[in-house]
Amino acid sequence: MALTTRQVAKLTEPGRYGDGRGLYLQVTPTGGRSWLLRYERGGRERAMGLGPVNDFTLDEARERARKARQLLKDGIDPLDARRDERARQSAEKALAAAANVSFRECVEQYYKFHSRKWNNAKHAAQFLSTMKMYTYPALGKLPVAAIDKALVLKAIEPIWYSKTETASRVRGRIEAVLDFAKTRGYRSGENPAAWDGNLIHALPARNTIAKVEHHAALPFTEMPKFMSQLAAREGIAARALEFTILNAARTGEVIGGRWPEMNLDAKLWTIPAGRMKAKTEHRVPLTSRALKILEALPREGDFVFPGSRKGVAISNMAMAEVLKRMGRLDITVHGFRSTFRDWAAERTSYPNHVVEMALAHVIGNKVEAAYRRGDLFVKRARLMADWARYCLTRPVDTAESNVMPIRRQDNDPEGTEPRATSSH
């Protein structure tokens, strides 16, 4: 028999009380009371909750049950229909929330997510500073879902001709942020900051409007004099710069160097893959002068070249400051790698691939990379020894003589005089 409103009010004992056609009043042992529709679908019995008695009257429960039976008549499972509707509503809410995520918020989320993996603190700082300076004025407050090609061009076109290299990097960063936004569900569709097949048709290629700017480098013929002046300077930063030059290393590799990487007995510095630009472990043969620098350094913590604060390495600008104090504003720390490269090409017969491996450059030729699996350590050790010997050559006063000896003399046990370099 069908239930009455009075019965519904009085039924409090645990159990199920039928109203007919699959509708039940369900009372749980804890006292909860709700409406339930039982039906069969595909030979399997299913039960669908229709809401609590306190929220739905008997008539309202019957109406909800009627609508569910109509769906069954149309071949639709009401439980599946309810699940799909809730999923649709959830997606709409997510889209509504995503529509409110600004480009600036997305930049900050991207930075927070990725910056932990970046090894170079300088590059991490540049990412935020360039985005704030060049993209926030045009894009910062806009919903990231609304960023299109016209807005991307609005941000980068004003600096594309005057600051081409910076503009190109900013474009790449915008592209990365928009890709990140898509994976987070903040936007959809193609990336309007992509270069290939997109902005390549709206902006001239950077190599057609900007000259390649190389790091200012010291001519290799001036190295002996410079190294003599550098050796006369005191301080951790000066020794770090000397060590960097002798090993043709990158700034980040040196300032991040830790004592466990150094094996003084084996004359070896092993830089782990995580600290290398190419993400490959790099073994550096240490010359006599490099070893003397290390042996004279204080052991104040883990870092080889400690900063003024305990547990911190020297700043990435410390070596540049040494150059500044020496009055050498015309050269850069990174430029000494070019100096080494020029010296090797002009004054030695070492094969190009040996020099490139000493610089820890990525092998561009895949075939060559496949065949060259070793690190040519022995050959590189000879190369770096010759480089150190050249750097430590006693500067010649050109006013007195234009002649430089080409062989190490018997009375020069330290090898500071230059010697002829043989083919390798």
Coordinates of C-alpha atoms in Angstrom, one line a residue:
M1 CA 0.0 0.0 0.0
A2 CA 1.1 3.6 -0.7
L3 CA 2.5 5.6 2.2
T4 CA 0.7 8.5 3.8
T5 CA 2.2 11.7 5.0
R6 CA 1.3 10.8 8.6
Q7 CA 3.0 7.4 8.3
V8 CA 6.1 9.0 6.9
A9 CA 6.2 11.2 10.0
K10 CA 5.8 8.3 12.4
L11 CA 8.1 5.6 10.8
T12 CA 11.3 5.7 12.8
E13 CA 12.2 2.0 13.2
P14 CA 15.2 0.9 10.9
G15 CA 14.0 -0.7 7.7
R16 CA 12.6 0.0 4.2
Y17 CA 8.9 1.0 3.8
G18 CA 7.5 0.8 0.3
D19 CA 5.3 3.4 -1.4
G20 CA 5.0 1.4 -4.6
R21 CA 6.7 1.2 -8.0
G22 CA 10.1 0.9 -6.4
L23 CA 10.0 4.0 -4.1
Y24 CA 10.9 3.4 -0.5
L25 CA 11.3 5.3 2.7
Q26 CA 14.6 4.1 4.2
V27 CA 15.4 4.4 7.9
T28 CA 18.9 3.5 9.0
P29 CA 20.0 2.2 12.4
T30 CA 21.4 5.6 13.2
G31 CA 18.1 7.3 12.7
G32 CA 18.7 8.7 9.2
R33 CA 15.7 8.8 6.9
S34 CA 15.8 9.2 3.2
W35 CA 14.0 8.3 0.0
L36 CA 15.3 5.4 -2.2
L37 CA 14.3 4.2 -5.7
R38 CA 15.0 0.6 -6.5
Y39 CA 15.0 -0.5 -10.2
E40 CA 16.4 -3.1 -12.5
R41 CA 18.8 -2.2 -15.3
G42 CA 20.5 -4.8 -17.6
G43 CA 19.4 -7.6 -15.4
R44 CA 21.0 -6.0 -12.3
E45 CA 19.2 -4.3 -9.5
R46 CA 20.3 -0.8 -8.6
A47 CA 19.3 1.7 -5.9
M48 CA 19.2 5.4 -6.3
G49 CA 19.0 7.9 -3.5
L50 CA 16.4 10.6 -3.9
G51 CA 17.3 12.8 -1.0
P52 CA 16.6 13.0 2.8
V53 CA 13.1 13.1 4.2
N54 CA 13.8 16.4 5.9
D55 CA 14.4 18.1 2.4
F56 CA 11.8 16.3 0.3
T57 CA 8.2 15.6 1.1
L58 CA 6.4 12.4 0.0
D59 CA 4.9 14.1 -3.0
E60 CA 8.3 15.5 -4.0
A61 CA 9.9 12.1 -3.7
R62 CA 7.2 10.6 -5.9
E63 CA 7.9 13.2 -8.5
R64 CA 11.6 12.6 -8.5
A65 CA 11.0 8.8 -8.8
R66 CA 8.6 9.5 -11.7
K67 CA 11.3 11.4 -13.6
A68 CA 13.8 8.7 -13.0
R69 CA 11.4 6.1 -14.4
Q70 CA 10.9 8.3 -17.5
L71 CA 14.6 8.1 -18.1
L72 CA 14.5 4.3 -17.8
K73 CA 11.7 4.3 -20.4
D74 CA 14.0 6.2 -22.7
G75 CA 16.8 3.7 -22.2
I76 CA 18.8 5.9 -19.9
D77 CA 20.1 4.8 -16.5
P78 CA 19.1 7.6 -14.0
L79 CA 22.2 6.9 -11.9
D80 CA 24.5 7.3 -15.0
A81 CA 22.6 10.4 -16.0
R82 CA 23.0 11.9 -12.5
R83 CA 26.8 11.1 -12.6
D84 CA 27.2 12.8 -16.0
E85 CA 25.3 15.8 -14.9
R86 CA 27.5 16.2 -11.9
A87 CA 30.6 15.9 -14.0
R88 CA 29.3 18.5 -16.4
Q89 CA 28.5 20.9 -13.5
S90 CA 32.0 20.2 -12.0
A91 CA 33.6 21.0 -15.4
E92 CA 31.6 24.2 -15.7
K93 CA 32.8 25.3 -12.3
A94 CA 36.4 24.5 -13.1
L95 CA 36.1 26.5 -16.4
A96 CA 34.6 29.3 -14.5
A97 CA 37.4 29.2 -12.0
A98 CA 40.0 29.0 -14.7
A99 CA 38.5 32.0 -16.5
N100 CA 39.4 34.0 -13.4
V101 CA 43.1 32.9 -13.4
S102 CA 45.2 35.8 -14.6
F103 CA 48.3 35.6 -16.8
R104 CA 50.3 36.9 -13.9
E105 CA 49.0 34.2 -11.5
C106 CA 49.8 31.6 -14.1
V107 CA 53.4 32.9 -14.5
E108 CA 53.8 32.7 -10.7
Q109 CA 52.5 29.2 -10.6
Y110 CA 54.8 28.1 -13.5
Y111 CA 57.8 29.7 -11.7
K112 CA 56.9 28.0 -8.4
F113 CA 56.6 24.6 -10.1
H114 CA 59.7 24.8 -12.4
S115 CA 62.2 27.0 -10.6
R116 CA 63.1 24.2 -8.1
K117 CA 64.6 22.3 -11.1
W118 CA 66.6 25.2 -12.5
N119 CA 70.3 25.1 -11.6
N120 CA 71.2 28.7 -12.5
A121 CA 69.9 31.2 -10.0
K122 CA 70.6 34.0 -12.3
H123 CA 68.4 32.6 -15.0
A124 CA 65.6 32.0 -12.5
A125 CA 65.8 35.6 -11.5
Q126 CA 65.8 36.8 -15.1
F127 CA 62.7 34.7 -15.8
L128 CA 60.6 36.7 -13.3
S129 CA 62.2 40.1 -14.0
T130 CA 61.7 39.9 -17.7
M131 CA 58.1 38.7 -17.4
K132 CA 57.3 41.5 -14.9
M133 CA 58.9 44.1 -17.1
Y134 CA 57.8 43.1 -20.6
T135 CA 54.6 41.0 -20.2
Y136 CA 52.7 42.2 -17.1
P137 CA 51.9 45.7 -18.5
A138 CA 50.0 44.1 -21.5
L139 CA 49.0 40.7 -20.2
G140 CA 49.4 40.5 -16.4
K141 CA 45.8 41.2 -15.3
L142 CA 44.1 39.5 -18.2
P143 CA 42.6 36.0 -17.9
V144 CA 45.2 33.5 -19.2
A145 CA 42.4 31.9 -21.2
A146 CA 42.0 35.2 -23.1
I147 CA 45.6 35.5 -24.3
D148 CA 45.7 35.4 -28.1
K149 CA 48.2 36.2 -30.8
A150 CA 47.4 39.9 -31.0
L151 CA 48.1 40.2 -27.2
V152 CA 51.3 38.3 -27.4
L153 CA 52.5 40.6 -30.2
K154 CA 51.4 43.6 -28.1
A155 CA 53.8 42.4 -25.4
I156 CA 56.9 41.5 -27.5
E157 CA 56.7 43.5 -30.7
P158 CA 57.7 46.9 -29.1
I159 CA 61.1 45.3 -28.1
W160 CA 61.6 42.9 -31.0
Y161 CA 63.8 45.3 -33.0
S162 CA 65.5 47.1 -30.2
K163 CA 66.1 44.2 -27.8
T164 CA 65.8 41.2 -30.1
E165 CA 67.6 38.6 -28.0
T166 CA 65.6 39.6 -24.9
A167 CA 62.3 39.7 -26.9
S168 CA 63.0 36.2 -28.2
R169 CA 63.5 34.8 -24.7
V170 CA 60.4 36.5 -23.5
R171 CA 58.4 35.0 -26.3
G172 CA 59.7 31.5 -25.4
R173 CA 58.8 32.1 -21.8
I174 CA 55.2 33.2 -22.7
E175 CA 54.9 30.1 -24.8
A176 CA 56.0 27.9 -21.9
V177 CA 53.6 29.6 -19.5
L178 CA 50.7 29.2 -21.9
D179 CA 51.5 25.5 -22.4
F180 CA 51.6 25.1 -18.6
A181 CA 48.2 26.9 -18.4
K182 CA 46.7 24.4 -20.9
T183 CA 47.9 21.4 -18.9
R184 CA 46.3 22.9 -15.8
G185 CA 43.0 23.4 -17.7
Y186 CA 43.1 27.2 -17.6
R187 CA 42.9 27.5 -21.4
S188 CA 42.5 25.4 -24.5
G189 CA 43.4 25.6 -28.2
E190 CA 46.7 26.3 -29.9
N191 CA 49.5 28.3 -28.3
P192 CA 49.5 31.9 -29.7
A193 CA 53.1 32.4 -28.6
A194 CA 54.5 29.5 -30.6
W195 CA 57.1 30.5 -33.2
D196 CA 56.9 27.8 -35.9
G197 CA 53.8 28.1 -38.1
N198 CA 52.6 31.0 -36.1
L199 CA 54.7 34.1 -35.0
I200 CA 57.3 33.3 -37.7
H201 CA 54.8 34.8 -40.1
A202 CA 54.3 37.9 -38.0
L203 CA 57.8 38.8 -36.9
P204 CA 61.2 38.8 -38.7
A205 CA 63.6 36.1 -37.6
R206 CA 65.9 37.4 -35.0
N207 CA 69.1 36.6 -37.0
T208 CA 67.9 38.9 -39.7
I209 CA 67.7 42.0 -37.5
A210 CA 70.2 41.4 -34.7
K211 CA 73.9 40.5 -34.7
V212 CA 75.0 37.7 -32.5
E213 CA 76.5 39.1 -29.4
H214 CA 79.4 37.1 -28.0
H215 CA 80.8 37.4 -24.5
A216 CA 83.6 39.9 -24.5
A217 CA 86.8 37.9 -24.4
L218 CA 90.5 38.8 -23.7
P219 CA 92.8 38.1 -26.7
F220 CA 94.8 35.0 -25.8
T221 CA 98.1 36.9 -26.5
E222 CA 97.3 39.0 -23.4
M223 CA 96.7 36.0 -21.1
P224 CA 100.2 35.7 -19.5
K225 CA 100.2 39.4 -18.5
F226 CA 96.6 39.2 -17.2
M227 CA 97.2 36.0 -15.2
S228 CA 100.3 37.6 -13.6
Q229 CA 98.2 40.5 -12.5
L230 CA 95.4 38.2 -11.3
A231 CA 97.8 36.0 -9.3
A232 CA 99.0 39.1 -7.4
R233 CA 95.4 39.8 -6.1
E234 CA 94.2 38.3 -2.9
G235 CA 90.8 36.9 -2.0
I236 CA 88.6 34.0 -2.6
A237 CA 87.0 35.5 -5.7
A238 CA 90.3 36.1 -7.3
R239 CA 91.3 32.5 -6.8
A240 CA 88.0 31.4 -8.1
L241 CA 88.5 33.4 -11.2
E242 CA 92.0 32.0 -11.7
F243 CA 90.6 28.5 -11.1
T244 CA 87.8 29.1 -13.6
I245 CA 90.3 30.3 -16.3
L246 CA 92.7 27.4 -15.8
N247 CA 89.9 24.9 -16.3
A248 CA 88.0 26.8 -19.0
A249 CA 85.0 26.3 -16.8
R250 CA 81.6 28.0 -16.5
T251 CA 80.9 30.4 -13.6
G252 CA 78.1 28.2 -12.2
E253 CA 80.3 25.1 -12.3
V254 CA 83.0 26.8 -10.2
I255 CA 80.9 28.7 -7.6
G256 CA 78.8 25.6 -7.1
G257 CA 81.8 23.3 -6.7
R258 CA 81.9 21.2 -3.5
W259 CA 84.8 19.5 -1.8
P260 CA 83.5 16.0 -2.3
E261 CA 83.8 16.6 -6.0
M262 CA 87.6 17.2 -5.7
N263 CA 90.1 14.4 -5.6
L264 CA 93.4 16.1 -5.1
D265 CA 95.3 12.8 -5.0
A266 CA 94.0 11.8 -8.4
K267 CA 94.2 15.4 -9.7
L268 CA 90.6 15.2 -10.7
W269 CA 87.4 17.3 -10.3
T270 CA 84.2 15.4 -11.1
I271 CA 81.2 17.7 -11.7
P272 CA 78.0 15.7 -11.3
A273 CA 75.5 15.7 -14.2
G274 CA 72.9 17.7 -12.2
R275 CA 75.3 20.7 -12.2
M276 CA 76.3 20.6 -15.9
K277 CA 74.5 22.4 -18.7
A278 CA 74.5 19.3 -20.8
K279 CA 73.2 17.2 -17.8
T280 CA 76.2 14.8 -18.2
E281 CA 78.9 14.2 -15.6
H282 CA 82.1 16.0 -16.5
R283 CA 85.6 15.0 -15.4
V284 CA 88.1 17.9 -15.2
P285 CA 91.9 17.1 -15.1
L286 CA 93.5 19.4 -12.5
T287 CA 96.8 21.0 -13.3
S288 CA 99.5 21.8 -10.8
R289 CA 98.5 25.4 -10.4
A290 CA 94.8 24.4 -10.0
L291 CA 95.8 22.0 -7.3
K292 CA 97.9 24.6 -5.5
I293 CA 94.8 27.0 -5.5
L294 CA 92.7 24.3 -3.9
E295 CA 95.3 23.3 -1.3
A296 CA 95.6 26.9 -0.2
L297 CA 91.8 27.4 0.2
P298 CA 90.2 27.3 3.7
R299 CA 88.0 24.3 4.4
E300 CA 85.0 26.3 5.7
G301 CA 82.1 24.1 4.8
D302 CA 81.0 22.1 1.8
F303 CA 81.7 24.8 -0.9
V304 CA 85.2 25.0 -2.4
F305 CA 84.9 28.8 -2.8
P306 CA 82.9 29.9 0.3
G307 CA 81.1 33.2 0.5
S308 CA 81.1 35.7 3.4
R309 CA 78.2 34.0 5.0
K310 CA 78.6 30.5 6.5
G311 CA 77.4 27.6 4.4
V312 CA 77.0 29.8 1.2
A313 CA 79.2 29.9 -1.9
I314 CA 80.5 33.1 -3.4
S315 CA 78.1 35.2 -5.4
N316 CA 77.8 34.5 -9.1
M317 CA 78.9 38.1 -9.6
A318 CA 82.0 37.9 -7.4
M319 CA 84.4 37.0 -10.2
A320 CA 82.9 39.8 -12.4
E321 CA 83.6 42.2 -9.5
V322 CA 87.3 41.1 -9.6
L323 CA 87.5 42.1 -13.2
K324 CA 85.8 45.4 -12.4
R325 CA 88.3 46.1 -9.7
M326 CA 91.1 45.3 -12.1
G327 CA 89.7 47.9 -14.5
R328 CA 88.8 45.3 -17.1
L329 CA 85.2 46.3 -17.9
D330 CA 85.9 45.3 -21.5
I331 CA 85.9 41.5 -20.8
T332 CA 83.6 39.0 -19.1
V333 CA 84.2 35.8 -17.0
H334 CA 82.5 33.6 -19.6
G335 CA 84.6 35.2 -22.3
F336 CA 87.7 33.4 -21.0
R337 CA 86.2 30.2 -22.5
S338 CA 86.4 31.9 -25.9
T339 CA 90.0 32.9 -25.1
F340 CA 90.8 29.3 -24.4
R341 CA 89.1 28.2 -27.6
D342 CA 91.0 30.8 -29.7
W343 CA 94.3 29.8 -28.2
A344 CA 93.7 26.1 -28.8
A345 CA 92.8 26.8 -32.5
E346 CA 95.7 29.3 -33.1
R347 CA 98.5 27.8 -31.1
T348 CA 98.0 24.1 -30.8
S349 CA 97.3 21.1 -33.0
Y350 CA 94.7 19.5 -30.7
P351 CA 91.7 18.2 -32.6
N352 CA 88.5 20.3 -32.4
H353 CA 86.5 17.5 -30.7
V354 CA 89.1 17.4 -27.8
V355 CA 88.8 21.1 -27.3
E356 CA 85.0 20.9 -27.4
M357 CA 85.0 18.2 -24.9
A358 CA 87.3 20.2 -22.6
L359 CA 84.6 22.9 -22.8
A360 CA 81.9 20.4 -22.0
H361 CA 80.0 21.3 -25.1
V362 CA 77.2 19.1 -26.3
I363 CA 78.2 17.1 -29.4
G364 CA 75.9 18.4 -32.2
N365 CA 76.6 15.6 -34.7
K366 CA 74.6 12.5 -33.6
V367 CA 76.8 10.1 -35.6
E368 CA 79.9 11.5 -34.0
A369 CA 78.3 11.4 -30.6
A370 CA 77.4 7.7 -31.1
Y371 CA 80.9 6.7 -31.9
R372 CA 82.7 8.9 -29.3
R373 CA 81.6 7.3 -26.0
G374 CA 84.7 8.1 -24.0
D375 CA 85.6 11.5 -22.5
L376 CA 89.2 11.6 -23.9
F377 CA 90.4 12.4 -20.4
V378 CA 94.1 11.7 -21.1
K379 CA 94.2 13.9 -24.2
R380 CA 92.3 16.6 -22.3
A381 CA 94.7 16.4 -19.4
R382 CA 97.6 17.2 -21.8
L383 CA 95.5 20.0 -23.4
M384 CA 94.8 21.6 -20.0
A385 CA 98.4 21.3 -18.9
D386 CA 99.5 23.2 -22.0
W387 CA 96.9 25.8 -21.4
A388 CA 98.0 26.3 -17.8
R389 CA 101.6 26.5 -18.9
Y390 CA 100.7 29.1 -21.5
C391 CA 98.7 31.2 -19.0
L392 CA 101.5 31.1 -16.4
T393 CA 104.2 32.0 -18.9
R394 CA 106.3 35.0 -17.6
P395 CA 105.0 38.0 -19.5
V396 CA 107.5 39.3 -22.0
D397 CA 108.3 43.0 -22.1
T398 CA 107.9 43.8 -25.7
A399 CA 110.1 46.9 -25.3
E400 CA 113.0 44.6 -24.5
S401 CA 112.4 41.7 -26.8
N402 CA 109.9 40.3 -29.3
V403 CA 111.4 36.9 -29.0
M404 CA 109.7 34.2 -26.8
P405 CA 111.4 30.8 -26.1
I406 CA 109.6 27.9 -27.6
R407 CA 111.0 25.1 -25.4
R408 CA 111.0 24.6 -21.7
Q409 CA 114.5 25.1 -20.3
D410 CA 116.2 22.6 -18.0
N411 CA 116.3 25.3 -15.3
D412 CA 112.5 25.7 -15.5
P413 CA 111.2 22.7 -13.5
E414 CA 107.7 24.2 -12.9
G415 CA 107.1 24.5 -16.6
T416 CA 106.2 28.2 -16.5
E417 CA 108.1 28.9 -19.7
P418 CA 106.2 28.1 -22.9
R419 CA 107.1 25.0 -25.0
A420 CA 106.3 24.0 -28.5
T421 CA 103.0 22.1 -28.7
S422 CA 103.0 18.9 -30.6
S423 CA 100.3 17.3 -32.6
H424 CA 97.8 15.2 -30.6

